[in-house]
Short mmCIF file of C-alpha atoms in Angstrom, two decimals:
data_model
loop_
_atom_site.label_atom_id
_atom_site.label_comp_id
_atom_site.label_asym_id
_atom_site.label_seq_id
_atom_site.Cartn_x
_atom_site.Cartn_y
_atom_site.Cartn_z
CA MET A 182 123.31 -94.20 262.12
CA ALA A 183 122.34 -90.84 260.86
CA ARG A 184 122.70 -89.14 257.55
CA VAL A 185 124.06 -85.63 257.93
CA LEU A 186 123.45 -82.66 255.66
CA VAL A 187 125.93 -79.79 255.99
CA GLY A 188 125.52 -76.39 254.40
CA VAL A 189 128.59 -74.61 253.09
CA LYS A 190 128.73 -71.10 251.72
CA ARG A 191 131.33 -69.53 249.48
CA VAL A 192 132.27 -66.15 250.90
CA ILE A 193 135.03 -63.60 250.47
CA ASP A 194 138.06 -64.90 252.37
CA TYR A 195 138.21 -63.68 255.96
CA ALA A 196 141.69 -62.20 255.47
CA VAL A 197 140.66 -60.03 252.48
CA LYS A 198 139.96 -56.33 252.96
CA VAL A 199 136.44 -55.91 251.55
CA ARG A 200 135.84 -52.88 249.31
CA VAL A 201 132.53 -51.29 248.37
CA LYS A 202 131.75 -51.01 244.66
CA PRO A 203 131.79 -47.44 243.29
CA ASP A 204 128.05 -47.64 242.48
CA LYS A 205 127.31 -48.53 246.15
CA LYS A 206 125.18 -51.51 245.19
CA GLY A 207 127.44 -54.12 246.71
CA VAL A 208 131.04 -55.10 247.35
CA VAL A 209 133.82 -55.95 244.92
CA THR A 210 133.85 -59.72 244.38
CA GLN A 211 135.65 -59.96 241.04
CA GLY A 212 139.26 -61.10 241.32
CA VAL A 213 138.91 -61.40 245.11
CA LYS A 214 139.96 -64.53 246.95
CA HIS A 215 137.00 -66.59 248.13
CA SER A 216 136.91 -69.52 250.51
CA MET A 217 134.53 -71.52 252.67
CA ASN A 218 132.74 -69.61 255.42
CA PRO A 219 134.78 -70.32 258.61
CA PHE A 220 131.68 -71.32 260.60
CA ASP A 221 130.70 -73.76 257.87
CA GLU A 222 134.17 -75.31 258.12
CA ILE A 223 133.40 -75.94 261.78
CA ALA A 224 130.06 -77.50 260.78
CA VAL A 225 131.76 -79.81 258.25
CA GLU A 226 134.38 -80.80 260.81
CA GLU A 227 131.65 -81.69 263.32
CA ALA A 228 129.92 -83.87 260.74
CA VAL A 229 133.20 -85.61 259.90
CA LYS A 230 133.86 -86.15 263.62
CA LEU A 231 130.41 -87.75 263.97
CA LYS A 232 131.24 -90.03 261.09
CA GLU A 233 134.57 -90.98 262.62
CA LYS A 234 132.72 -91.87 265.84
CA LYS A 235 130.42 -94.04 263.71
CA LEU A 236 127.43 -91.89 264.66
CA ALA A 237 126.88 -90.77 261.08
CA SER A 238 126.70 -92.93 258.00
CA GLU A 239 126.94 -90.37 255.23
CA ILE A 240 127.77 -86.67 254.94
CA ILE A 241 126.21 -84.58 252.19
CA ALA A 242 127.67 -81.13 251.58
CA VAL A 243 125.29 -78.58 250.06
CA SER A 244 126.05 -75.17 248.67
CA VAL A 245 123.63 -72.68 247.16
CA GLY A 246 125.22 -70.24 244.75
CA PRO A 247 126.86 -69.65 241.39
CA ALA A 248 129.08 -72.16 239.55
CA GLN A 249 132.14 -71.23 241.66
CA SER A 250 130.35 -72.56 244.76
CA GLN A 251 131.51 -75.99 243.64
CA GLU A 252 134.98 -75.03 244.93
CA VAL A 253 133.76 -74.95 248.52
CA ILE A 254 131.85 -78.21 248.04
CA ARG A 255 135.15 -79.73 246.89
CA THR A 256 136.83 -78.39 250.00
CA ALA A 257 134.09 -79.97 252.13
CA LEU A 258 134.55 -83.25 250.25
CA ALA A 259 138.31 -83.02 250.84
CA MET A 260 137.65 -82.56 254.55
CA GLY A 261 135.66 -85.79 254.61
CA ALA A 262 132.14 -85.28 253.23
CA ASP A 263 130.92 -88.14 251.01
CA ARG A 264 129.04 -86.35 248.29
CA GLY A 265 128.01 -82.90 247.26
CA VAL A 266 124.88 -81.16 246.04
CA HIS A 267 125.25 -77.88 244.25
CA VAL A 268 122.07 -75.81 243.99
CA GLU A 269 122.75 -73.35 241.25
CA VAL A 270 121.49 -69.81 241.71
CA SER A 271 123.39 -67.15 239.82
CA GLY A 272 123.48 -63.53 238.81
CA ASP A 273 121.09 -61.00 240.33
CA GLU A 274 119.06 -63.71 241.99
CA TYR A 275 122.12 -64.83 243.94
CA GLU A 276 123.03 -61.31 245.00
CA LEU A 277 119.58 -60.83 246.49
CA LEU A 278 119.24 -64.36 247.80
CA GLN A 279 118.05 -64.35 251.39
CA PRO A 280 118.26 -66.87 254.25
CA VAL A 281 114.52 -67.54 253.75
CA HIS A 282 115.22 -68.94 250.25
CA VAL A 283 118.26 -70.91 251.38
CA SER A 284 116.39 -72.41 254.32
CA LYS A 285 113.57 -73.60 252.04
CA ILE A 286 116.13 -75.17 249.68
CA LEU A 287 117.95 -76.86 252.57
CA ALA A 288 114.71 -78.10 254.10
CA LYS A 289 113.61 -79.60 250.77
CA LEU A 290 117.00 -81.29 250.31
CA ALA A 291 117.00 -82.59 253.89
CA LEU A 292 113.69 -84.34 253.18
CA ASP A 293 114.69 -85.54 249.71
CA GLU A 294 117.99 -86.97 250.93
CA LYS A 295 116.35 -88.37 254.09
CA ALA A 296 118.81 -86.57 256.35
CA ASP A 297 118.54 -87.00 260.12
CA LEU A 298 120.71 -84.08 261.04
CA VAL A 299 121.37 -80.72 259.39
CA ILE A 300 124.52 -78.93 260.55
CA LEU A 301 125.15 -75.35 259.45
CA GLY A 302 127.51 -72.56 260.43
CA LYS A 303 125.91 -70.09 262.82
CA GLN A 304 126.33 -67.26 260.34
CA ALA A 305 128.19 -66.35 257.16
CA ILE A 306 130.93 -63.78 257.40
CA ASP A 307 129.64 -61.84 254.38
CA ASP A 308 125.98 -61.01 255.19
CA ASP A 309 126.16 -61.93 258.91
CA ALA A 310 122.48 -62.86 258.79
CA ASN A 311 122.49 -65.64 261.41
CA GLN A 312 119.07 -66.86 260.28
CA THR A 313 119.48 -69.85 258.00
CA ALA A 314 119.70 -72.56 260.68
CA GLN A 315 116.77 -71.19 262.65
CA MET A 316 114.60 -70.80 259.55
CA THR A 317 115.51 -74.26 258.25
CA ALA A 318 114.40 -75.75 261.58
CA ALA A 319 111.16 -73.79 261.32
CA VAL A 320 110.44 -74.90 257.75
CA LEU A 321 111.10 -78.53 258.63
CA ASP A 322 109.41 -78.22 262.04
CA TRP A 323 112.43 -79.96 263.59
CA PRO A 324 114.05 -79.05 266.92
CA GLN A 325 117.00 -76.70 266.69
CA GLY A 326 120.28 -76.51 268.56
CA THR A 327 121.89 -73.22 267.70
CA PHE A 328 125.37 -71.90 268.63
CA CYS A 329 126.61 -75.38 269.51
CA ASN A 330 129.63 -75.57 271.73
CA LYS A 331 129.51 -79.32 272.23
CA VAL A 332 127.34 -82.03 270.70
CA GLU A 333 126.96 -85.46 272.26
CA LYS A 334 124.79 -88.39 271.39
CA THR A 335 122.63 -89.63 274.23
CA ASP A 336 120.00 -92.38 274.04
CA ALA A 337 117.73 -91.48 271.16
CA GLY A 338 118.68 -87.84 270.86
CA LEU A 339 121.44 -85.30 271.31
CA THR A 340 122.75 -83.38 274.30
CA ILE A 341 123.92 -79.99 273.17
CA SER A 342 125.81 -77.36 275.03
CA ARG A 343 124.99 -73.92 273.57
CA GLU A 344 126.84 -70.65 273.81
CA ILE A 345 124.58 -67.97 275.24
CA ASP A 346 125.33 -64.52 276.66
CA GLY A 347 127.56 -64.98 279.67
CA GLY A 348 127.65 -68.75 279.77
CA LEU A 349 126.59 -72.11 278.42
CA GLU A 350 123.18 -73.71 278.21
CA THR A 351 122.68 -77.46 277.97
CA ILE A 352 119.69 -78.76 276.08
CA LYS A 353 118.45 -82.13 274.90
CA THR A 354 116.86 -82.62 271.52
CA LYS A 355 115.43 -85.46 269.57
CA ILE A 356 116.65 -86.49 266.14
CA PRO A 357 116.04 -85.26 263.44
CA ALA A 358 117.33 -81.80 264.35
CA VAL A 359 119.01 -78.73 262.91
CA LEU A 360 122.27 -77.59 264.50
CA SER A 361 124.33 -74.46 263.99
CA ALA A 362 128.01 -74.41 264.84
CA ASP A 363 129.61 -71.76 267.00
CA LEU A 364 133.30 -70.89 267.01
CA ARG A 365 134.46 -73.18 269.80
CA LEU A 366 132.71 -76.36 268.68
CA ASN A 367 135.94 -77.79 267.22
CA THR A 368 139.06 -76.98 265.21
CA PRO A 369 138.52 -77.65 261.52
CA ARG A 370 141.11 -79.80 259.78
CA TYR A 371 143.15 -78.52 256.88
CA ALA A 372 142.14 -79.84 253.45
CA THR A 373 145.41 -81.29 252.16
CA LEU A 374 146.38 -81.38 248.50
CA PRO A 375 146.06 -85.18 248.06
CA ASN A 376 142.64 -85.07 249.70
CA ILE A 377 141.52 -82.29 247.37
CA MET A 378 142.65 -84.45 244.45
CA LYS A 379 140.74 -87.43 245.80
CA ALA A 380 137.70 -85.23 246.37
CA LYS A 381 137.48 -84.65 242.62
CA LYS A 382 136.37 -88.26 242.24
CA LYS A 383 133.53 -87.94 244.76
CA PRO A 384 130.04 -87.46 243.30
CA LEU A 385 128.68 -83.95 242.97
CA LYS A 386 125.08 -83.49 241.89
CA LYS A 387 123.93 -80.27 240.32
CA VAL A 388 120.33 -79.10 240.68
CA THR A 389 118.53 -75.80 240.32
CA ALA A 390 116.23 -74.15 242.82
CA LYS A 391 113.41 -74.69 240.34
CA ASP A 392 113.96 -78.48 240.39
CA LEU A 393 113.39 -78.32 244.13
CA GLY A 394 110.29 -76.22 243.72
CA VAL A 395 111.69 -73.23 245.57
CA ASP A 396 110.97 -69.76 244.30
CA THR A 397 114.13 -67.64 244.49
CA THR A 398 112.82 -64.41 243.04
CA PRO A 399 114.32 -61.50 245.01
CA ARG A 400 112.23 -60.13 247.86
CA ILE A 401 114.48 -57.23 248.66
CA GLU A 402 116.24 -54.46 246.78
CA ILE A 403 119.64 -53.14 247.77
CA ILE A 404 119.39 -49.36 248.15
CA SER A 405 122.94 -48.63 249.15
CA VAL A 406 126.04 -50.25 250.62
CA GLU A 407 128.32 -47.97 252.65
CA ASP A 408 131.77 -48.24 254.20
CA PRO A 409 131.81 -48.11 257.99
CA PRO A 410 132.61 -44.60 259.29
CA VAL A 411 136.31 -43.83 259.57
CA ARG A 412 137.64 -43.32 263.08
CA GLN A 413 138.21 -39.62 263.86
CA ALA A 414 141.71 -38.51 264.81
CA GLY A 415 142.31 -37.98 268.54
CA ALA A 416 143.86 -34.93 270.22
CA LEU A 417 146.30 -34.53 273.09
CA VAL A 418 145.33 -32.32 276.02
CA ALA A 419 147.84 -30.49 278.20
CA ASP A 420 146.40 -31.24 281.65
CA VAL A 421 143.38 -32.49 283.55
CA ASP A 422 141.61 -29.11 283.48
CA ALA A 423 141.86 -28.97 279.71
CA LEU A 424 140.53 -32.54 279.51
CA VAL A 425 137.54 -31.72 281.73
CA ALA A 426 136.85 -28.58 279.70
CA LYS A 427 136.97 -30.59 276.47
CA LEU A 428 134.67 -33.28 277.82
CA LYS A 429 132.18 -30.65 278.98
CA GLU A 430 132.35 -29.03 275.60
CA GLY A 431 131.59 -32.36 273.97
CA GLY A 432 128.68 -32.91 276.35
CA HIS A 433 130.16 -36.12 277.82
CA ILE A 434 130.03 -35.00 281.46
CA MET B 545 165.58 -95.34 247.73
CA SER B 546 162.66 -94.48 245.45
CA GLU B 547 160.31 -94.70 248.43
CA LEU B 548 162.35 -92.09 250.27
CA ARG B 549 162.47 -89.98 247.18
CA SER B 550 158.69 -89.88 246.87
CA LYS B 551 158.37 -89.04 250.56
CA VAL B 552 160.67 -86.07 250.10
CA ILE B 553 158.85 -84.92 246.97
CA ASN B 554 155.44 -85.24 248.62
CA LEU B 555 156.65 -83.25 251.60
CA TYR B 556 157.97 -80.54 249.30
CA LYS B 557 154.69 -80.37 247.41
CA HIS B 558 152.71 -80.22 250.62
CA LEU B 559 154.84 -77.42 252.05
CA ILE B 560 154.68 -75.37 248.87
CA TYR B 561 150.90 -75.85 248.82
CA LEU B 562 150.64 -74.74 252.43
CA GLY B 563 152.78 -71.70 251.73
CA ARG B 564 150.23 -70.22 249.35
CA GLU B 565 148.30 -68.77 252.28
CA TYR B 566 151.27 -67.68 254.41
CA PRO B 567 150.44 -64.34 256.03
CA GLY B 568 152.46 -61.18 255.72
CA LEU B 569 153.69 -58.98 252.92
CA ASN B 570 155.05 -61.32 250.21
CA GLY B 571 154.45 -64.09 252.75
CA PRO B 572 153.86 -66.85 250.21
CA GLU B 573 156.93 -65.89 248.16
CA LYS B 574 159.20 -65.70 251.20
CA PHE B 575 157.91 -68.97 252.57
CA ARG B 576 158.40 -70.68 249.22
CA LYS B 577 161.93 -69.40 248.95
CA GLN B 578 162.84 -70.56 252.45
CA ILE B 579 161.41 -74.01 251.82
CA ARG B 580 163.29 -74.29 248.55
CA GLU B 581 166.56 -73.19 250.15
CA ALA B 582 166.14 -75.71 252.94
CA PHE B 583 165.59 -78.53 250.45
CA VAL B 584 168.45 -77.43 248.17
CA LYS B 585 170.80 -77.19 251.15
CA ASN B 586 170.24 -80.87 251.92
CA LYS B 587 170.05 -82.14 248.36
CA ASP B 588 173.30 -84.13 248.60
CA GLU B 589 172.22 -85.98 251.73
CA SER B 590 172.48 -89.71 251.10
CA ASP B 591 172.17 -91.31 254.54
CA PRO B 592 168.60 -92.75 254.69
CA LYS B 593 168.40 -92.22 258.45
CA ARG B 594 169.38 -88.61 258.14
CA ILE B 595 166.89 -88.09 255.30
CA MET B 596 164.09 -89.57 257.40
CA ALA B 597 165.02 -87.21 260.24
CA LEU B 598 164.85 -84.26 257.86
CA VAL B 599 161.48 -85.43 256.51
CA ALA B 600 160.18 -85.71 260.07
CA GLN B 601 161.37 -82.18 260.71
CA GLY B 602 159.57 -81.00 257.59
CA ARG B 603 156.34 -82.73 258.63
CA TYR B 604 156.59 -81.08 262.01
CA LEU B 605 156.96 -77.71 260.29
CA ALA B 606 153.88 -78.43 258.15
CA LYS B 607 151.86 -79.19 261.30
CA GLU B 608 153.02 -75.96 262.88
CA VAL B 609 152.03 -73.95 259.81
CA GLU B 610 148.57 -75.57 259.78
CA ALA B 611 148.19 -74.72 263.46
CA LEU B 612 149.26 -71.15 262.73
CA TYR B 613 146.57 -70.80 260.06
CA SER B 614 143.79 -72.18 262.19
CA LEU B 615 144.80 -70.02 265.14
CA LYS B 616 144.93 -66.93 262.95
CA LYS B 617 141.45 -67.68 261.62
CA TYR B 618 140.09 -68.43 265.09
CA ARG B 619 141.51 -65.20 266.49
CA SER B 620 140.12 -62.99 263.78
CA MET B 621 136.68 -64.62 264.08
CA LYS B 622 136.77 -64.19 267.86
CA GLN B 623 137.80 -60.57 267.51
CA ARG B 624 135.03 -59.86 265.04
CA TYR B 625 132.14 -61.65 266.67
CA GLU B 626 132.71 -61.52 270.43
#
């Protein structure tokens, strides 16, 4: 029976069109719909599935972020996690928070809570860093199974099928381990209204990064945030000769 | 009778809750309206069997909507990251 720690991040909802702030120091987050990072939903679902198969005894959902991050912890609790830990980091420190800080926080919590398995989403859809799981494994010095496509318990460890370029790779790891969920690991369940209500009664502990002894002072400075370039309008050509001439002109052939 | 009544009310609540994320222009409003109309249309139904059949139909719809959401999310993630 393993205790599972899952990381959940509050990000701008995937369906929202993200806009850059006029001062180019970030994106507009005020009054924008936020929800749980889709890959973290997959991670939570995997943990809940392990619990349903009696392979996990307890699921702890962790989120690092401002006060509103508690919303996504509640969603994780509604999906089936047992208790939540909210690590509060707010303001400028949160905006410049990097995977290196988050991984140290997660590693510390994994040890404090005596977790045997840490499951995270492979990347967040806001910063697309894809580093937290790998760094957490490094900090803990645990084996890592990233981009999981399938996780099975075998003997004393896990057999993991990983998504790699052009195929799947099967690896075996020991427990404890850090896993990161890829898109096809499972289909997350929908947090229903009654479950969200019930989740309000589940325990949620609030700590600060300082309590955990992790320094979250910013290591980077944001110089500028830009919109992606707009696609140029195309042009119609009359015949093949004109097309060839145009391509030559553009230096493509 | 009261048991049936709470089943119907719970289904209505669930559907309205689901509708908050319905995609499309004015999606949530349209969805809400359609759900309301469907419930109002059958408000005078008194045969318990018939009510249960309608509730089953509503639950099926809720499942379909959940599937729609998860597929939409899956597709946009796939499009973005693969």
